[in-house]
Amino acid sequence: MFKTESGRKLFSFLPLLTTNTCNALRIVILFKERKRIQKEILMAYSFRNPSDGIIKHYLETSKIIAVVGLSDREDTTSHRVSKEMQERGYRIIPVNPRAAGGQILGETVYASLQEIPFPVDIVDVYRRSEFLPDVARDFIETDAKIFWAQLGLENQEAEEILQGAGREDIVMNRCIKREHTRLILGDSLYGL
């Protein structure tokens, strides 16, 4: 009987296989078990977002959204969501070092948050979770008010960096467009 690193019993027929096949199968199973454990560890962290009332307040009082990772490709989520938010009345400021100096959605693209020459209300992030700590460090060097990581993105280190700098207005793992639709447009969508 073989056991995984976590002690879980595996198939009793494994000893009947040849040594090479058995070892290869054991390696594959151990690799999959390690990946599962890593995934469980990553999933153990879950950011606690502010209440709906606070998120609604963020959206109602904000006018300028800097979008880190905004792409000029119209087929990307960052572009579609940003365009929709622009159509809803927000000024969208693209932040993308590869497109800096160009234009996206009719606005000048900046290489970093620090280069934006005017105040920003929300920094909306479209970079993978492992890059959130870097964006958080850039964020705390600005006067931006709200750090927002899009749906599927959250990172404990980024949260700790922000809170350590006294920046408590944080939203993670939420789509800004969906939250705007749900909390701001919701009543008007249903005629209330």
PDB file of C-alpha atoms in Angstrom:
ATOM      1  CA  MET A   1       0.000   0.000   0.000  1.00  0.00           C
ATOM      2  CA  PHE A   2       1.414   3.399  -0.977  1.00  0.00           C
ATOM      3  CA  LYS A   3       0.691   6.587   0.893  1.00  0.00           C
ATOM      4  CA  THR A   4       0.915  10.187  -0.219  1.00  0.00           C
ATOM      5  CA  GLU A   5       2.942  12.796   1.642  1.00  0.00           C
ATOM      6  CA  SER A   6      -0.178  13.663   3.620  1.00  0.00           C
ATOM      7  CA  GLY A   7      -0.605  10.013   4.666  1.00  0.00           C
ATOM      8  CA  ARG A   8      -3.584   9.223   2.457  1.00  0.00           C
ATOM      9  CA  LYS A   9      -3.657   5.565   1.376  1.00  0.00           C
ATOM     10  CA  LEU A  10      -3.408   4.875  -2.313  1.00  0.00           C
ATOM     11  CA  PHE A  11      -4.218   1.959  -4.531  1.00  0.00           C
ATOM     12  CA  SER A  12      -3.223  -1.474  -3.214  1.00  0.00           C
ATOM     13  CA  PHE A  13      -2.546  -2.774  -6.743  1.00  0.00           C
ATOM     14  CA  LEU A  14       0.536  -0.551  -7.147  1.00  0.00           C
ATOM     15  CA  PRO A  15       2.981  -3.232  -5.881  1.00  0.00           C
ATOM     16  CA  LEU A  16       1.812  -5.503  -8.727  1.00  0.00           C
ATOM     17  CA  LEU A  17       3.204  -3.072 -11.300  1.00  0.00           C
ATOM     18  CA  THR A  18       6.788  -3.146 -12.504  1.00  0.00           C
ATOM     19  CA  THR A  19       9.220  -1.069 -10.482  1.00  0.00           C
ATOM     20  CA  ASN A  20       9.687   1.593 -13.178  1.00  0.00           C
ATOM     21  CA  THR A  21       5.962   1.946 -13.845  1.00  0.00           C
ATOM     22  CA  CYS A  22       5.219   1.933 -10.146  1.00  0.00           C
ATOM     23  CA  ASN A  23       7.774   4.656  -9.408  1.00  0.00           C
ATOM     24  CA  ALA A  24       6.525   6.787 -12.297  1.00  0.00           C
ATOM     25  CA  LEU A  25       2.936   6.390 -11.125  1.00  0.00           C
ATOM     26  CA  ARG A  26       3.928   7.210  -7.550  1.00  0.00           C
ATOM     27  CA  ILE A  27       5.734  10.362  -8.713  1.00  0.00           C
ATOM     28  CA  VAL A  28       2.684  11.515 -10.675  1.00  0.00           C
ATOM     29  CA  ILE A  29       0.399  10.880  -7.709  1.00  0.00           C
ATOM     30  CA  LEU A  30       2.746  12.681  -5.308  1.00  0.00           C
ATOM     31  CA  PHE A  31       3.025  15.617  -7.714  1.00  0.00           C
ATOM     32  CA  LYS A  32      -0.766  15.871  -7.973  1.00  0.00           C
ATOM     33  CA  GLU A  33      -1.078  15.621  -4.188  1.00  0.00           C
ATOM     34  CA  ARG A  34       1.494  18.408  -3.736  1.00  0.00           C
ATOM     35  CA  LYS A  35      -0.386  20.613  -6.213  1.00  0.00           C
ATOM     36  CA  ARG A  36      -3.661  19.934  -4.367  1.00  0.00           C
ATOM     37  CA  ILE A  37      -2.083  20.879  -1.035  1.00  0.00           C
ATOM     38  CA  GLN A  38      -0.591  24.056  -2.536  1.00  0.00           C
ATOM     39  CA  LYS A  39      -3.998  24.962  -3.949  1.00  0.00           C
ATOM     40  CA  GLU A  40      -5.639  24.377  -0.568  1.00  0.00           C
ATOM     41  CA  ILE A  41      -3.044  26.601   1.101  1.00  0.00           C
ATOM     42  CA  LEU A  42      -3.648  29.354  -1.449  1.00  0.00           C
ATOM     43  CA  MET A  43      -7.393  28.999  -1.030  1.00  0.00           C
ATOM     44  CA  ALA A  44      -7.081  29.227   2.757  1.00  0.00           C
ATOM     45  CA  TYR A  45      -6.690  33.018   2.466  1.00  0.00           C
ATOM     46  CA  SER A  46      -9.865  34.870   1.676  1.00  0.00           C
ATOM     47  CA  PHE A  47     -10.033  38.644   1.775  1.00  0.00           C
ATOM     48  CA  ARG A  48     -12.984  40.095   3.680  1.00  0.00           C
ATOM     49  CA  ASN A  49     -14.489  42.901   1.604  1.00  0.00           C
ATOM     50  CA  PRO A  50     -16.227  45.944   3.038  1.00  0.00           C
ATOM     51  CA  SER A  51     -20.018  45.932   3.288  1.00  0.00           C
ATOM     52  CA  ASP A  52     -22.193  46.624   0.256  1.00  0.00           C
ATOM     53  CA  GLY A  53     -22.989  50.026   1.743  1.00  0.00           C
ATOM     54  CA  ILE A  54     -19.325  50.999   1.870  1.00  0.00           C
ATOM     55  CA  ILE A  55     -18.620  49.697  -1.646  1.00  0.00           C
ATOM     56  CA  LYS A  56     -21.663  51.621  -2.910  1.00  0.00           C
ATOM     57  CA  HIS A  57     -20.288  54.752  -1.219  1.00  0.00           C
ATOM     58  CA  TYR A  58     -16.914  54.203  -2.927  1.00  0.00           C
ATOM     59  CA  LEU A  59     -18.622  54.004  -6.319  1.00  0.00           C
ATOM     60  CA  GLU A  60     -20.954  56.966  -5.712  1.00  0.00           C
ATOM     61  CA  THR A  61     -18.208  59.317  -4.527  1.00  0.00           C
ATOM     62  CA  SER A  62     -15.541  58.356  -7.063  1.00  0.00           C
ATOM     63  CA  LYS A  63     -15.066  59.995 -10.453  1.00  0.00           C
ATOM     64  CA  ILE A  64     -11.584  58.959 -11.644  1.00  0.00           C
ATOM     65  CA  ILE A  65     -10.453  55.328 -11.943  1.00  0.00           C
ATOM     66  CA  ALA A  66      -6.847  54.447 -12.797  1.00  0.00           C
ATOM     67  CA  VAL A  67      -6.824  51.002 -14.395  1.00  0.00           C
ATOM     68  CA  VAL A  68      -3.539  49.135 -13.890  1.00  0.00           C
ATOM     69  CA  GLY A  69      -3.083  46.630 -16.691  1.00  0.00           C
ATOM     70  CA  LEU A  70      -5.618  48.200 -19.063  1.00  0.00           C
ATOM     71  CA  SER A  71      -5.087  46.730 -22.507  1.00  0.00           C
ATOM     72  CA  ASP A  72      -5.659  48.444 -25.828  1.00  0.00           C
ATOM     73  CA  ARG A  73      -7.058  45.149 -27.164  1.00  0.00           C
ATOM     74  CA  GLU A  74     -10.833  45.463 -27.289  1.00  0.00           C
ATOM     75  CA  ASP A  75     -11.360  41.740 -26.673  1.00  0.00           C
ATOM     76  CA  THR A  76      -9.866  41.835 -23.165  1.00  0.00           C
ATOM     77  CA  THR A  77     -11.882  42.032 -19.967  1.00  0.00           C
ATOM     78  CA  SER A  78      -9.911  45.060 -18.789  1.00  0.00           C
ATOM     79  CA  HIS A  79     -10.826  46.970 -21.945  1.00  0.00           C
ATOM     80  CA  ARG A  80     -14.505  45.946 -21.999  1.00  0.00           C
ATOM     81  CA  VAL A  81     -15.096  46.705 -18.315  1.00  0.00           C
ATOM     82  CA  SER A  82     -13.196  50.006 -18.467  1.00  0.00           C
ATOM     83  CA  LYS A  83     -15.116  51.116 -21.551  1.00  0.00           C
ATOM     84  CA  GLU A  84     -18.404  50.295 -19.824  1.00  0.00           C
ATOM     85  CA  MET A  85     -17.378  52.227 -16.705  1.00  0.00           C
ATOM     86  CA  GLN A  86     -16.354  55.155 -18.915  1.00  0.00           C
ATOM     87  CA  GLU A  87     -19.798  55.067 -20.547  1.00  0.00           C
ATOM     88  CA  ARG A  88     -21.309  55.179 -17.063  1.00  0.00           C
ATOM     89  CA  GLY A  89     -19.577  58.487 -16.394  1.00  0.00           C
ATOM     90  CA  TYR A  90     -16.231  57.612 -14.849  1.00  0.00           C
ATOM     91  CA  ARG A  91     -12.969  58.976 -16.196  1.00  0.00           C
ATOM     92  CA  ILE A  92     -10.704  56.021 -16.939  1.00  0.00           C
ATOM     93  CA  ILE A  93      -6.930  56.529 -16.702  1.00  0.00           C
ATOM     94  CA  PRO A  94      -4.928  53.700 -18.325  1.00  0.00           C
ATOM     95  CA  VAL A  95      -1.758  52.488 -16.577  1.00  0.00           C
ATOM     96  CA  ASN A  96       0.315  50.176 -18.741  1.00  0.00           C
ATOM     97  CA  PRO A  97       4.112  50.549 -19.115  1.00  0.00           C
ATOM     98  CA  ARG A  98       4.127  48.856 -22.534  1.00  0.00           C
ATOM     99  CA  ALA A  99       1.603  51.349 -23.951  1.00  0.00           C
ATOM    100  CA  ALA A 100       2.827  54.449 -22.060  1.00  0.00           C
ATOM    101  CA  GLY A 101       2.503  57.687 -23.991  1.00  0.00           C
ATOM    102  CA  GLY A 102      -0.173  56.272 -26.268  1.00  0.00           C
ATOM    103  CA  GLN A 103      -3.933  56.463 -25.932  1.00  0.00           C
ATOM    104  CA  ILE A 104      -6.515  53.946 -24.755  1.00  0.00           C
ATOM    105  CA  LEU A 105     -10.202  54.867 -24.602  1.00  0.00           C
ATOM    106  CA  GLY A 106      -9.255  58.427 -25.543  1.00  0.00           C
ATOM    107  CA  GLU A 107      -7.013  58.917 -22.492  1.00  0.00           C
ATOM    108  CA  THR A 108      -3.233  59.148 -22.202  1.00  0.00           C
ATOM    109  CA  VAL A 109      -1.601  55.943 -20.985  1.00  0.00           C
ATOM    110  CA  TYR A 110       0.805  56.269 -18.035  1.00  0.00           C
ATOM    111  CA  ALA A 111       3.647  53.871 -17.243  1.00  0.00           C
ATOM    112  CA  SER A 112       2.953  53.917 -13.490  1.00  0.00           C
ATOM    113  CA  LEU A 113       0.524  55.266 -10.922  1.00  0.00           C
ATOM    114  CA  GLN A 114       3.122  57.795  -9.764  1.00  0.00           C
ATOM    115  CA  GLU A 115       3.180  59.436 -13.219  1.00  0.00           C
ATOM    116  CA  ILE A 116      -0.503  60.403 -13.144  1.00  0.00           C
ATOM    117  CA  PRO A 117      -0.429  64.193 -12.599  1.00  0.00           C
ATOM    118  CA  PHE A 118      -3.827  64.528 -10.897  1.00  0.00           C
ATOM    119  CA  PRO A 119      -5.744  62.847  -8.049  1.00  0.00           C
ATOM    120  CA  VAL A 120      -7.242  59.402  -8.585  1.00  0.00           C
ATOM    121  CA  ASP A 121     -10.164  57.992  -6.613  1.00  0.00           C
ATOM    122  CA  ILE A 122      -9.933  54.259  -7.376  1.00  0.00           C
ATOM    123  CA  VAL A 123      -7.015  52.156  -8.573  1.00  0.00           C
ATOM    124  CA  ASP A 124      -8.571  49.159 -10.346  1.00  0.00           C
ATOM    125  CA  VAL A 125      -6.070  46.325 -10.895  1.00  0.00           C
ATOM    126  CA  TYR A 126      -6.029  43.822 -13.756  1.00  0.00           C
ATOM    127  CA  ARG A 127      -2.746  42.082 -12.947  1.00  0.00           C
ATOM    128  CA  ARG A 128      -2.366  38.540 -11.642  1.00  0.00           C
ATOM    129  CA  SER A 129      -2.628  38.052  -7.883  1.00  0.00           C
ATOM    130  CA  GLU A 130       1.121  37.529  -7.445  1.00  0.00           C
ATOM    131  CA  PHE A 131       1.685  41.092  -8.740  1.00  0.00           C
ATOM    132  CA  LEU A 132      -0.745  42.723  -6.288  1.00  0.00           C
ATOM    133  CA  PRO A 133       1.966  43.398  -3.646  1.00  0.00           C
ATOM    134  CA  ASP A 134       3.952  45.416  -6.217  1.00  0.00           C
ATOM    135  CA  VAL A 135       0.860  47.373  -7.213  1.00  0.00           C
ATOM    136  CA  ALA A 136       0.042  47.920  -3.517  1.00  0.00           C
ATOM    137  CA  ARG A 137       3.525  49.389  -2.973  1.00  0.00           C
ATOM    138  CA  ASP A 138       2.985  51.742  -5.925  1.00  0.00           C
ATOM    139  CA  PHE A 139      -0.497  52.607  -4.636  1.00  0.00           C
ATOM    140  CA  ILE A 140       0.719  53.719  -1.205  1.00  0.00           C
ATOM    141  CA  GLU A 141       3.103  56.166  -2.886  1.00  0.00           C
ATOM    142  CA  THR A 142       0.107  58.012  -4.375  1.00  0.00           C
ATOM    143  CA  ASP A 143      -2.866  59.885  -2.966  1.00  0.00           C
ATOM    144  CA  ALA A 144      -5.325  57.426  -4.530  1.00  0.00           C
ATOM    145  CA  LYS A 145      -8.140  56.564  -2.146  1.00  0.00           C
ATOM    146  CA  ILE A 146      -9.366  53.048  -2.961  1.00  0.00           C
ATOM    147  CA  PHE A 147      -7.418  49.927  -3.963  1.00  0.00           C
ATOM    148  CA  TRP A 148      -9.615  47.600  -6.048  1.00  0.00           C
ATOM    149  CA  ALA A 149      -8.448  44.179  -7.301  1.00  0.00           C
ATOM    150  CA  GLN A 150     -10.724  42.720  -9.952  1.00  0.00           C
ATOM    151  CA  LEU A 151     -12.701  39.485  -9.773  1.00  0.00           C
ATOM    152  CA  GLY A 152     -10.441  36.497  -9.123  1.00  0.00           C
ATOM    153  CA  LEU A 153      -7.641  38.612  -7.655  1.00  0.00           C
ATOM    154  CA  GLU A 154      -6.674  38.759  -4.005  1.00  0.00           C
ATOM    155  CA  ASN A 155      -3.408  38.598  -2.115  1.00  0.00           C
ATOM    156  CA  GLN A 156      -2.711  38.576   1.607  1.00  0.00           C
ATOM    157  CA  GLU A 157       0.678  40.279   1.274  1.00  0.00           C
ATOM    158  CA  ALA A 158      -0.907  43.143  -0.697  1.00  0.00           C
ATOM    159  CA  GLU A 159      -3.561  43.516   2.007  1.00  0.00           C
ATOM    160  CA  GLU A 160      -0.867  43.635   4.710  1.00  0.00           C
ATOM    161  CA  ILE A 161       1.154  46.225   2.760  1.00  0.00           C
ATOM    162  CA  LEU A 162      -1.898  48.453   2.340  1.00  0.00           C
ATOM    163  CA  GLN A 163      -3.088  48.123   5.929  1.00  0.00           C
ATOM    164  CA  GLY A 164       0.451  48.604   7.231  1.00  0.00           C
ATOM    165  CA  ALA A 165       0.481  51.964   5.450  1.00  0.00           C
ATOM    166  CA  GLY A 166      -2.879  52.894   6.975  1.00  0.00           C
ATOM    167  CA  ARG A 167      -4.762  52.353   3.717  1.00  0.00           C
ATOM    168  CA  GLU A 168      -7.984  50.604   4.697  1.00  0.00           C
ATOM    169  CA  ASP A 169     -10.187  51.270   1.638  1.00  0.00           C
ATOM    170  CA  ILE A 170      -9.613  47.955  -0.125  1.00  0.00           C
ATOM    171  CA  VAL A 171     -11.806  45.788  -2.347  1.00  0.00           C
ATOM    172  CA  MET A 172     -10.549  42.467  -3.726  1.00  0.00           C
ATOM    173  CA  ASN A 173     -11.988  39.707  -5.867  1.00  0.00           C
ATOM    174  CA  ARG A 174     -14.882  41.851  -7.091  1.00  0.00           C
ATOM    175  CA  CYS A 175     -15.663  43.124 -10.588  1.00  0.00           C
ATOM    176  CA  ILE A 176     -16.115  46.896 -10.437  1.00  0.00           C
ATOM    177  CA  LYS A 177     -18.656  46.854 -13.281  1.00  0.00           C
ATOM    178  CA  ARG A 178     -20.743  44.107 -11.672  1.00  0.00           C
ATOM    179  CA  GLU A 179     -20.678  45.893  -8.326  1.00  0.00           C
ATOM    180  CA  HIS A 180     -21.702  49.153 -10.016  1.00  0.00           C
ATOM    181  CA  THR A 181     -24.538  47.366 -11.804  1.00  0.00           C
ATOM    182  CA  ARG A 182     -25.677  45.610  -8.635  1.00  0.00           C
ATOM    183  CA  LEU A 183     -25.332  48.480  -6.162  1.00  0.00           C
ATOM    184  CA  ILE A 184     -25.847  51.639  -8.245  1.00  0.00           C
ATOM    185  CA  LEU A 185     -27.896  50.674 -11.281  1.00  0.00           C
ATOM    186  CA  GLY A 186     -29.793  47.873  -9.552  1.00  0.00           C
ATOM    187  CA  ASP A 187     -32.800  49.968  -8.543  1.00  0.00           C
ATOM    188  CA  SER A 188     -33.047  51.708 -11.913  1.00  0.00           C
ATOM    189  CA  LEU A 189     -32.759  48.405 -13.776  1.00  0.00           C
ATOM    190  CA  TYR A 190     -35.879  47.192 -12.023  1.00  0.00           C
ATOM    191  CA  GLY A 191     -37.772  50.484 -12.224  1.00  0.00           C
ATOM    192  CA  LEU A 192     -37.541  51.202  -8.483  1.00  0.00           C
TER     193      LEU A 192
END
